[in-house]
GROMACS .gro file of C-alpha atoms in nm:
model
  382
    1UNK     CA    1  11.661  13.537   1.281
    2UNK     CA    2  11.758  13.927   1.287
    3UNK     CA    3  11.497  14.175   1.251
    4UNK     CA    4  11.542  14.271   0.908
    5UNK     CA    5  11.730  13.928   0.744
    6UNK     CA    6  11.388  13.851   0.565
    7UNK     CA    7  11.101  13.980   0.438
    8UNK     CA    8  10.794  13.854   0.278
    9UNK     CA    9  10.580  13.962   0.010
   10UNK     CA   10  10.249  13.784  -0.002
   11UNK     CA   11  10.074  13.735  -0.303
   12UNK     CA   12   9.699  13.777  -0.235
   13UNK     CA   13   9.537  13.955  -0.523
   14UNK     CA   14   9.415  13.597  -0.671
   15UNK     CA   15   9.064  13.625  -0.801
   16UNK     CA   16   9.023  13.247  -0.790
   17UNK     CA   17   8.780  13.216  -1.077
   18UNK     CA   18   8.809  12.818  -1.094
   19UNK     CA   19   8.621  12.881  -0.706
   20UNK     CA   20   8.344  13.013  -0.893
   21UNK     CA   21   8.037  13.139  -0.690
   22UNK     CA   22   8.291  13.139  -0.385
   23UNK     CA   23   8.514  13.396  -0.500
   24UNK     CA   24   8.251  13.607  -0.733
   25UNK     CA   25   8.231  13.936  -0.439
   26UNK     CA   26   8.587  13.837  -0.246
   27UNK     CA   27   8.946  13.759  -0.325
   28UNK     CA   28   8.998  13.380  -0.306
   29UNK     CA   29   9.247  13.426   0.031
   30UNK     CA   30   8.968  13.551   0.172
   31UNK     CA   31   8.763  13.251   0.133
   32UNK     CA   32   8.653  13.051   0.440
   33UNK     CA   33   8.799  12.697   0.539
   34UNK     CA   34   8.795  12.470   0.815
   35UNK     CA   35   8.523  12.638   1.000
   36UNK     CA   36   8.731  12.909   1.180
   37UNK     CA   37   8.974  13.005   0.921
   38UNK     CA   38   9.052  13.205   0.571
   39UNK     CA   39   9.287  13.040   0.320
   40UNK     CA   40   9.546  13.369   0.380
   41UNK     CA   41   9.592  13.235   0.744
   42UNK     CA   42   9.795  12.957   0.679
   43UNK     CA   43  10.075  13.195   0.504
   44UNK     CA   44  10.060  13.426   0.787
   45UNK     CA   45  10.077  13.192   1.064
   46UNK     CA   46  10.403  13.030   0.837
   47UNK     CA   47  10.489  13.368   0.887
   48UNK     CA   48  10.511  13.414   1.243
   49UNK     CA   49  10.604  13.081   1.329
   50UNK     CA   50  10.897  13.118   1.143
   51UNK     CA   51  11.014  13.422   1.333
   52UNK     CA   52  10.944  13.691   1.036
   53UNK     CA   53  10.716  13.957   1.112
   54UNK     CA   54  10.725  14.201   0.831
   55UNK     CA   55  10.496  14.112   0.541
   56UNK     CA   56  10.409  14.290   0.292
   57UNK     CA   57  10.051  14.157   0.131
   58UNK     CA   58   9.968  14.253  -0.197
   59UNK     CA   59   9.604  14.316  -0.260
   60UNK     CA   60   9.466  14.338  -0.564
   61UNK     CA   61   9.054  14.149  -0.705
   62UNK     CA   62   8.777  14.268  -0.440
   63UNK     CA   63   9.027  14.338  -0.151
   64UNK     CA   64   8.769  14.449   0.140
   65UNK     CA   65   8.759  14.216   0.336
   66UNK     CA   66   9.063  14.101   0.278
   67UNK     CA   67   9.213  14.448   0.429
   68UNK     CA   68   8.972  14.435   0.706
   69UNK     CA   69   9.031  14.115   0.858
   70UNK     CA   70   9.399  14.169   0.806
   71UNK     CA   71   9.390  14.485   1.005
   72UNK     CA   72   9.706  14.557   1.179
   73UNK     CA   73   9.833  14.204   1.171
   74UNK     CA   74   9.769  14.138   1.572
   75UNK     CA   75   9.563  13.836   1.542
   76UNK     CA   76   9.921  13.635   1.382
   77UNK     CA   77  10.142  13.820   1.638
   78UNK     CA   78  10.234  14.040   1.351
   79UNK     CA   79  10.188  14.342   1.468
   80UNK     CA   80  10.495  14.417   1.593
   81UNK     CA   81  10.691  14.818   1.634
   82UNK     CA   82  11.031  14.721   1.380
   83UNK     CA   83  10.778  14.493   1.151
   84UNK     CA   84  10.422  14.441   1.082
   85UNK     CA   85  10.156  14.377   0.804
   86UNK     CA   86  10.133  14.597   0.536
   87UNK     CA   87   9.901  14.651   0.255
   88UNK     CA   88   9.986  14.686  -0.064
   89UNK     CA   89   9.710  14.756  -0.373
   90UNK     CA   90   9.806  14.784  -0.750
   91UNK     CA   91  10.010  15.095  -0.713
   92UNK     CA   92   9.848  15.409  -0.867
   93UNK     CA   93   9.952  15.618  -1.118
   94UNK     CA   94   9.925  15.983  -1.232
   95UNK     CA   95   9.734  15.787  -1.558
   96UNK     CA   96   9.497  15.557  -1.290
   97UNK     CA   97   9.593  15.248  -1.146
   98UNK     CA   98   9.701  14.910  -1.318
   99UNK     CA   99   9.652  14.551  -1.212
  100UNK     CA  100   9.949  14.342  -1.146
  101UNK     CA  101  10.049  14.222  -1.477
  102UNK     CA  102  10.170  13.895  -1.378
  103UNK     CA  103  10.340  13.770  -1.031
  104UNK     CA  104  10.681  13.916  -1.079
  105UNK     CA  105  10.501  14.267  -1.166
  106UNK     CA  106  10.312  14.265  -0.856
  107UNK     CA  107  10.636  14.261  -0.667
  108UNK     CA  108  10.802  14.526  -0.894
  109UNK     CA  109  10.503  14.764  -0.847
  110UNK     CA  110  10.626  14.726  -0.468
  111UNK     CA  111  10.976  14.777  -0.519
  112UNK     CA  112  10.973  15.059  -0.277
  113UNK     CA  113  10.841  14.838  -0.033
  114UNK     CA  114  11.142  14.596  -0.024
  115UNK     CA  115  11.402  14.915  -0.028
  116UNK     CA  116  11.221  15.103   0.271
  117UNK     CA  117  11.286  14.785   0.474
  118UNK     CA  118  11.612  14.700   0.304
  119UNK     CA  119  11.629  14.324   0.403
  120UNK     CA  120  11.900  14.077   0.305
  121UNK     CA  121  11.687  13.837   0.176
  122UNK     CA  122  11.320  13.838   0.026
  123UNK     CA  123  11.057  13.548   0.071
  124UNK     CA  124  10.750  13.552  -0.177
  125UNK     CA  125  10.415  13.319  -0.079
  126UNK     CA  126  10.130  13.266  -0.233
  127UNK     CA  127   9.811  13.388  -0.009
  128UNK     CA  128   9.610  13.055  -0.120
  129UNK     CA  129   9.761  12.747  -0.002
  130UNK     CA  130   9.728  12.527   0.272
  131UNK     CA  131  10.026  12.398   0.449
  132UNK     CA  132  10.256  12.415   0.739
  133UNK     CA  133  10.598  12.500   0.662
  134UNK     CA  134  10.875  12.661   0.874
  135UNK     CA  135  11.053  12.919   0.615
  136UNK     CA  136  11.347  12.944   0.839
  137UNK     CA  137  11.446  12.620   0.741
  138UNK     CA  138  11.398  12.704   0.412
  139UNK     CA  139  11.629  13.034   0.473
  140UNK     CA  140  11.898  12.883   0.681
  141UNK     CA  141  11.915  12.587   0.352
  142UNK     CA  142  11.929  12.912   0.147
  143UNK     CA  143  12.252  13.077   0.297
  144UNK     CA  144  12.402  12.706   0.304
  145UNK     CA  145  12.398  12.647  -0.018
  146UNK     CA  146  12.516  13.025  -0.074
  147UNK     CA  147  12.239  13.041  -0.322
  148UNK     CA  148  12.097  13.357  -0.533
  149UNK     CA  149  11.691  13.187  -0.523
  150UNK     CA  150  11.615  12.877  -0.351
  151UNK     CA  151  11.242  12.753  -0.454
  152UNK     CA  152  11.060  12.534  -0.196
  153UNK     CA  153  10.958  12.222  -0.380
  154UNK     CA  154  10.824  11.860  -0.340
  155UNK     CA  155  10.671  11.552  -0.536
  156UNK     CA  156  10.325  11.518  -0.714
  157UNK     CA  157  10.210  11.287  -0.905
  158UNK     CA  158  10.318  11.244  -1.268
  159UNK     CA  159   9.949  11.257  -1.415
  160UNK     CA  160   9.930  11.614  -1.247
  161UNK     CA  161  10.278  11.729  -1.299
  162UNK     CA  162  10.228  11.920  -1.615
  163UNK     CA  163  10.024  12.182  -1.370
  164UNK     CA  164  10.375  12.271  -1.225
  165UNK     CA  165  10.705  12.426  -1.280
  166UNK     CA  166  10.919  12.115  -1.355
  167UNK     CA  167  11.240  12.137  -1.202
  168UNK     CA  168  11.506  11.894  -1.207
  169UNK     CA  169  11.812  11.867  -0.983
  170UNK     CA  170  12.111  11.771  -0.930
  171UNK     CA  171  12.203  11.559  -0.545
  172UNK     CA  172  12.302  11.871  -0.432
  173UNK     CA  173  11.971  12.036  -0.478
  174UNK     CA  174  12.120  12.237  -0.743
  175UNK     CA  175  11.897  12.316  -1.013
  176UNK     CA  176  11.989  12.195  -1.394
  177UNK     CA  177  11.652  12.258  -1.543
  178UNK     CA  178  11.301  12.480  -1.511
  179UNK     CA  179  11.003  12.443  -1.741
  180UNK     CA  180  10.698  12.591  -1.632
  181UNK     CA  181  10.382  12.364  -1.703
  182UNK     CA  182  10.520  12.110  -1.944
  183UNK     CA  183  10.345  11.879  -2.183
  184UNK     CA  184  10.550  11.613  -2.090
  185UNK     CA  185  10.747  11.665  -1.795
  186UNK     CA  186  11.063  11.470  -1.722
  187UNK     CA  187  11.049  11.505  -1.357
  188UNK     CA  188  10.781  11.535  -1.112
  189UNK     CA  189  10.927  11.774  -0.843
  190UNK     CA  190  10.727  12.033  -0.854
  191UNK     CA  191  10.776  12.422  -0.759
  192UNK     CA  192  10.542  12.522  -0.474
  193UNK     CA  193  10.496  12.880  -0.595
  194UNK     CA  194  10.742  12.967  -0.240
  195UNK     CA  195  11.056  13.139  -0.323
  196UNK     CA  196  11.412  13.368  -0.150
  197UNK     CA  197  11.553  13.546  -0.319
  198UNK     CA  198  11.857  13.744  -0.273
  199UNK     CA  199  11.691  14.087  -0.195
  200UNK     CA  200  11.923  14.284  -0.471
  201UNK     CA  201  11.919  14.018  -0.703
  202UNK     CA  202  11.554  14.000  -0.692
  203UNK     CA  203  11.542  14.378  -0.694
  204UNK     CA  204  11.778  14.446  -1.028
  205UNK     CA  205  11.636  14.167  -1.229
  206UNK     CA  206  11.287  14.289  -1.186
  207UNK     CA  207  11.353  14.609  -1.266
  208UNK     CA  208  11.505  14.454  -1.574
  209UNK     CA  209  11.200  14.260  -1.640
  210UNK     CA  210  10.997  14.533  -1.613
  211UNK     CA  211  11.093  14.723  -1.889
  212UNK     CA  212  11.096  14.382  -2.155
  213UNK     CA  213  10.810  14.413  -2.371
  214UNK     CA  214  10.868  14.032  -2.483
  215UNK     CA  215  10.802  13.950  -2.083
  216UNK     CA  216  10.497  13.826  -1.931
  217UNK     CA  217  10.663  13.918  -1.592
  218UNK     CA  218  10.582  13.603  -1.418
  219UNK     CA  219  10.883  13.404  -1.187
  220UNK     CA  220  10.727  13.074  -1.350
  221UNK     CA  221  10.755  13.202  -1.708
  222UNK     CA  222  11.028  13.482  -1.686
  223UNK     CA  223  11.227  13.541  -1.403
  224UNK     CA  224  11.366  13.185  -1.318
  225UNK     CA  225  11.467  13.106  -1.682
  226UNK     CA  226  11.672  13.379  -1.692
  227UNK     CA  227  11.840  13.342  -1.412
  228UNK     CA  228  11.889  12.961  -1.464
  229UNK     CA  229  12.042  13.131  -1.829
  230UNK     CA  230  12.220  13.407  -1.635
  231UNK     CA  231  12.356  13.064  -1.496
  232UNK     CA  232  12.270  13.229  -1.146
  233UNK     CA  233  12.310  12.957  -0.804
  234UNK     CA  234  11.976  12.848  -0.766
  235UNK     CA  235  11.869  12.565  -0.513
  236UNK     CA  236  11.563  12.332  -0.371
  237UNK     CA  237  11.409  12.274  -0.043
  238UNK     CA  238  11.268  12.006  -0.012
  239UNK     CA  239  10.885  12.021   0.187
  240UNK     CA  240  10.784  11.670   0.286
  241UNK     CA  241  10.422  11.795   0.463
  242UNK     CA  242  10.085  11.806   0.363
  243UNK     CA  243   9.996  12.100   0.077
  244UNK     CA  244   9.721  12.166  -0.100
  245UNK     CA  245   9.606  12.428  -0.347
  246UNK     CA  246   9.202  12.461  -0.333
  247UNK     CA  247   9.212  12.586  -0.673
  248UNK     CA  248   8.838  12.428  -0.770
  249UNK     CA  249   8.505  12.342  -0.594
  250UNK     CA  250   8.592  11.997  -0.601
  251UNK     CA  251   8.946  12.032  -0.411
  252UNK     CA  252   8.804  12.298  -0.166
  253UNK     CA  253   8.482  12.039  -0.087
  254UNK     CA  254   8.725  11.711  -0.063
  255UNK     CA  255   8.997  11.881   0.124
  256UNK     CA  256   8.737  12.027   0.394
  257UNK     CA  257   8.584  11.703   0.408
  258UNK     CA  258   8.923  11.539   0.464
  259UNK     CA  259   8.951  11.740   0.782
  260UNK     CA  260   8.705  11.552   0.970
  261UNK     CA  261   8.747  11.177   1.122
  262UNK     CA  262   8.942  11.076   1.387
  263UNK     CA  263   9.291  11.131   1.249
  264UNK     CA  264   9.311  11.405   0.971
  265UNK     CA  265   9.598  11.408   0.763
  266UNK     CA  266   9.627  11.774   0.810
  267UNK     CA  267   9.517  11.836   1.157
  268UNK     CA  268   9.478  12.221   1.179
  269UNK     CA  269   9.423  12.270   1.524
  270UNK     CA  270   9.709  12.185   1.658
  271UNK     CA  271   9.912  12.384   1.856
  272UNK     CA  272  10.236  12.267   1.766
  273UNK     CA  273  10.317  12.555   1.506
  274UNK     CA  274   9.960  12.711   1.534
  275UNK     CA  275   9.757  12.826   1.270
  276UNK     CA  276   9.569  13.173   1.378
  277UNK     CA  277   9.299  13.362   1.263
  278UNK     CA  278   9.141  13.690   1.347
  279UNK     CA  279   8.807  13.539   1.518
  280UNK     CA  280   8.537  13.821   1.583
  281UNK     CA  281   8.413  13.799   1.909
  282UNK     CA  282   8.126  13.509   1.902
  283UNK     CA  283   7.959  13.322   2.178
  284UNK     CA  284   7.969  12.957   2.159
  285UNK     CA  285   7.787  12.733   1.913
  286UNK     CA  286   7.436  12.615   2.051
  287UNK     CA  287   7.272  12.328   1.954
  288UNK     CA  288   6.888  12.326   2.021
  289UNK     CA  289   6.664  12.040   2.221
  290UNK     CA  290   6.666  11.851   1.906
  291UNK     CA  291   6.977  11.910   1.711
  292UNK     CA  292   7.217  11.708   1.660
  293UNK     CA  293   7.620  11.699   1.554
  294UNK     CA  294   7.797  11.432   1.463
  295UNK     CA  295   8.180  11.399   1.260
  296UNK     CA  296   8.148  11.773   1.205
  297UNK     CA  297   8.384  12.113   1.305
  298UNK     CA  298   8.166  12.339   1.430
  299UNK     CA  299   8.246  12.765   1.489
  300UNK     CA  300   8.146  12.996   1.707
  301UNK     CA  301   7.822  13.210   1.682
  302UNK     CA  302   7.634  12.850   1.522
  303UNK     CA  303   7.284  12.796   1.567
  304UNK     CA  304   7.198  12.422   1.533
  305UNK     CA  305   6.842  12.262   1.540
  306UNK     CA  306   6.832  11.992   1.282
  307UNK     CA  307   7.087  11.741   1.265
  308UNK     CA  308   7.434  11.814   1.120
  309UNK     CA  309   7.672  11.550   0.992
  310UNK     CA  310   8.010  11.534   0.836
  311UNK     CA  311   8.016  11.888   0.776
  312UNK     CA  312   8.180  12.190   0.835
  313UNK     CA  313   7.978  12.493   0.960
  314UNK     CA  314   8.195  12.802   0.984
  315UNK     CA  315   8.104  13.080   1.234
  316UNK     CA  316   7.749  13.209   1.297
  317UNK     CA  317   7.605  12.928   1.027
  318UNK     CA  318   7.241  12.860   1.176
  319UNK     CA  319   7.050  12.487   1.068
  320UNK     CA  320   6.661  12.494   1.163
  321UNK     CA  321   6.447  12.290   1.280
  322UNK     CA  322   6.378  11.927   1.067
  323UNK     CA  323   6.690  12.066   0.855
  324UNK     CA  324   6.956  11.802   0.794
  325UNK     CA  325   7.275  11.903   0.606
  326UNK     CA  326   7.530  11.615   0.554
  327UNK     CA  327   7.894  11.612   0.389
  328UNK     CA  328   7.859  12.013   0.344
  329UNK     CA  329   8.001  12.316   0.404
  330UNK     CA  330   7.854  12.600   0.528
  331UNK     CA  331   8.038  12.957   0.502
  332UNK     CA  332   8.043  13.215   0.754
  333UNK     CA  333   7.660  13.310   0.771
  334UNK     CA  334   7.542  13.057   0.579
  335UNK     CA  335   7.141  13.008   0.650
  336UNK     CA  336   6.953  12.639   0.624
  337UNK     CA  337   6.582  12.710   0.694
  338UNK     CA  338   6.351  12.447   0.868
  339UNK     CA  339   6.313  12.117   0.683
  340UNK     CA  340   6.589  12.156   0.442
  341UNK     CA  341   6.780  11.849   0.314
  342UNK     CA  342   7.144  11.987   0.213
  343UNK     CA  343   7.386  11.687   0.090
  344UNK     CA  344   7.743  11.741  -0.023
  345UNK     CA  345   7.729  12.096  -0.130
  346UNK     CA  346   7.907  12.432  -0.040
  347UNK     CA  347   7.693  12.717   0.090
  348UNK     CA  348   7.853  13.081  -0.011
  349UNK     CA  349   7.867  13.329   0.289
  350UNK     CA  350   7.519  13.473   0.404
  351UNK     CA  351   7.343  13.260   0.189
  352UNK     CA  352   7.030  13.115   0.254
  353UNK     CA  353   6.834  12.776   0.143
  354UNK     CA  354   6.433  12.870   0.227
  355UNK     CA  355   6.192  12.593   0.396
  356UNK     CA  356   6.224  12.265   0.259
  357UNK     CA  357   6.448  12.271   0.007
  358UNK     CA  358   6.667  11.980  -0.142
  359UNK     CA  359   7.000  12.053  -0.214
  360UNK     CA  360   7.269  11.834  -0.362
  361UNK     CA  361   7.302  11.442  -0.422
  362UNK     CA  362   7.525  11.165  -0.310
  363UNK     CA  363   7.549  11.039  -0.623
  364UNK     CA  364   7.980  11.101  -0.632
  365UNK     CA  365   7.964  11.136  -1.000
  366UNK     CA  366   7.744  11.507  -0.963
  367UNK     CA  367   7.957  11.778  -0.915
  368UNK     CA  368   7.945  11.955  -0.549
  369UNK     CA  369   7.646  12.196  -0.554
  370UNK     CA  370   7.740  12.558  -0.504
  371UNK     CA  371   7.568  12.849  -0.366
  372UNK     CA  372   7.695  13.169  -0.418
  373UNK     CA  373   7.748  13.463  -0.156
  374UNK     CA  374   7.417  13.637  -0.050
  375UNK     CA  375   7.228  13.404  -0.271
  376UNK     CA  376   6.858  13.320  -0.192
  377UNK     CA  377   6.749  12.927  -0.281
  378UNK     CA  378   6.417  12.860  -0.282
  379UNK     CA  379   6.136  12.607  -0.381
  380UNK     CA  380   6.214  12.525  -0.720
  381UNK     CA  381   6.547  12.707  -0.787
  382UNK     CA  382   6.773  12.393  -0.653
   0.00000   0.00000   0.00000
């Protein structure tokens, strides 16, 4: 792939509200997963495995961390001279700034962006999924099919199709038919949110969008209808791997959970087509005279003198003594005091559940308990 054939523009500015307590002080990319990881790594790693290094990553609800552990972009090999990371907040205005108006404005508020680096072709992710995918496939089906916008897609089931953009296609992967979250859908290939565009395509129909006062300017709701109208060569590709959007505290606990066992369906430390993450430097976990670990993923910087069980404690978590936490996760930070009893719940980063608490249930028809970032539980509170 040439050095300037594709870019990406990586939509991060998600504030993830369905994630409640999770996302209330950071951006829902920024969220924790897997022990090691935040959600935006999997799109960078894509990224870099794929061979394209210049990314644009637009920012937008409670971006500070997010820019910080970004940084230049080294920790995905994206840090390159002729490409790189870049940041992009809701561009400001001689009247104050604006938030992105919809997904299609957030990329026409970056514009400039896309004609500093004048690329052929222009790839827009989403910054909170989790999947493996190798977007130079996706590219080379792209110039195959000689096609204007290719959208990656794949099958869900039909209860949950009317989540989606419905497309349906012809056996050339030539699209016939778009409808963005339908009440009855007549198909269930669904759009992953993953588009390329045709960099000056992409570029003059935005700035077309922009100024429609009857748009939403969204690709879902606005951009792909027209061009399907415009009658414009749009395409599929196909993704047949695992993919998951951890869009609410129940998909965020079951997918963590699924990580664990002998043979995850998503195993996300392998290194065939790595997924990286910028790790602060953290000694090893260290599990006390009595502690205990069993079925769990366990970061750096841990602390561990209770017993911990099909969990997932992300880095510098610390369990005390007598404390048992069981089919949980605990964030980066995230503090169980001696004698606490923490079953299937999520624990918010730098949070901390005080002596003897009781926290959660097995009872599967409860929802997950959720603590939020910073919060204090104590006797009583649960």
């Amino acid at each position: 792939m040439s050095k300037k054939e594709c870019v990406a523009m990586l939509l991060a500015g998600g504030q993830g509200s369905r994630l409640g307590a999770l996302t209330s002080s950071i951006a829902k990319p920024a969220v924790s997963f897997g022990g090691k990881f935040r959600i935006i790594d999997f799109a960078l790693s894509n990224c870099a495995n794929s061979g394209i290094n210049t990314v644009g990553v637009l920012t937008q609800y409670r971006p500070y961390l997010l820019h910080s552990y970004i940084g230049t972009g080294e920790a995905w090999n994206l840090d390159s001279r002729d490409g790189g990371v870049s940041i992009l907040p809701p561009y400001a205005t001689q009247t104050g700034g604006a938030w992105y108006a919809g997904t299609a404005d957030a990329v026409t508020q970056n514009i400039g962006f896309l004609e500093q680096n004048d690329a052929e072709y222009v790839l827009i992710l989403s910054g909170d999924q989790l999947y493996r995918m190798d977007y130079h496939k996706m590219l080379e089906n792209h110039i195959r099919h000689n096609a204007d916008l290719t959208i990656a897609v794949m099958p869900v089931p039909w209860e949950e199709a009317s989540r989606f953009g419905i497309i349906t296609q012809d056996e050339d992967e030539k699209i016939l038919k778009f409808t963005e979250k339908p009440n009855k859908p007549d198909s269930n290939l669904a759009s992953m949110g993953i588009y390329i565009f045709n960099a000056k395509l992409l570029i003059d129909t935005l700035k077309e969008d922009a100024v429609d006062q009857q748009s939403e300017h969204d690709f879902g709701n606005d951009i792909i209808p027209k061009l399907l109208a415009d009658q414009k060569r749009l395409y599929t590709f196909r993704f047949e791997g695992f993919w998951r959007d951890v869009g609410t505290i129940s998909s965020y606990h079951e997918t963590s959970m699924d990580l664990l066992g002998d043979k995850p369906e998503f195993d996300i430390s392998s290194t065939d087509f790595p997924i990286m993450s910028n790790p602060s430097i953290r000694p090893p976990h260290y599990v006390g005279p009595d502690g205990s670990i069993s079925d769990s993923l366990v970061g750096n910087g841990c602390k561990v003198f209770g017993t911990v069980r099909h969990s997932i404690l992300s880095t510098d978590a610390y369990v005390g003594d007598r404390a048992i936490v069981e089919d949980s996760v605990l964030l980066p930070g995230a503090v169980v005091k001696e004698g606490a009893h923490i079953v299937r719940a999520i624990l918010g980063e730098n949070s901390i559940v005080e002596e003897d608490v009781v926290l959660g249930s097995v009872d599967m028809t409860k929802d997950t308990a959720v603590i939020g970032n910073d919060v204090v539980v104590g006797k009583g509170e649960e």
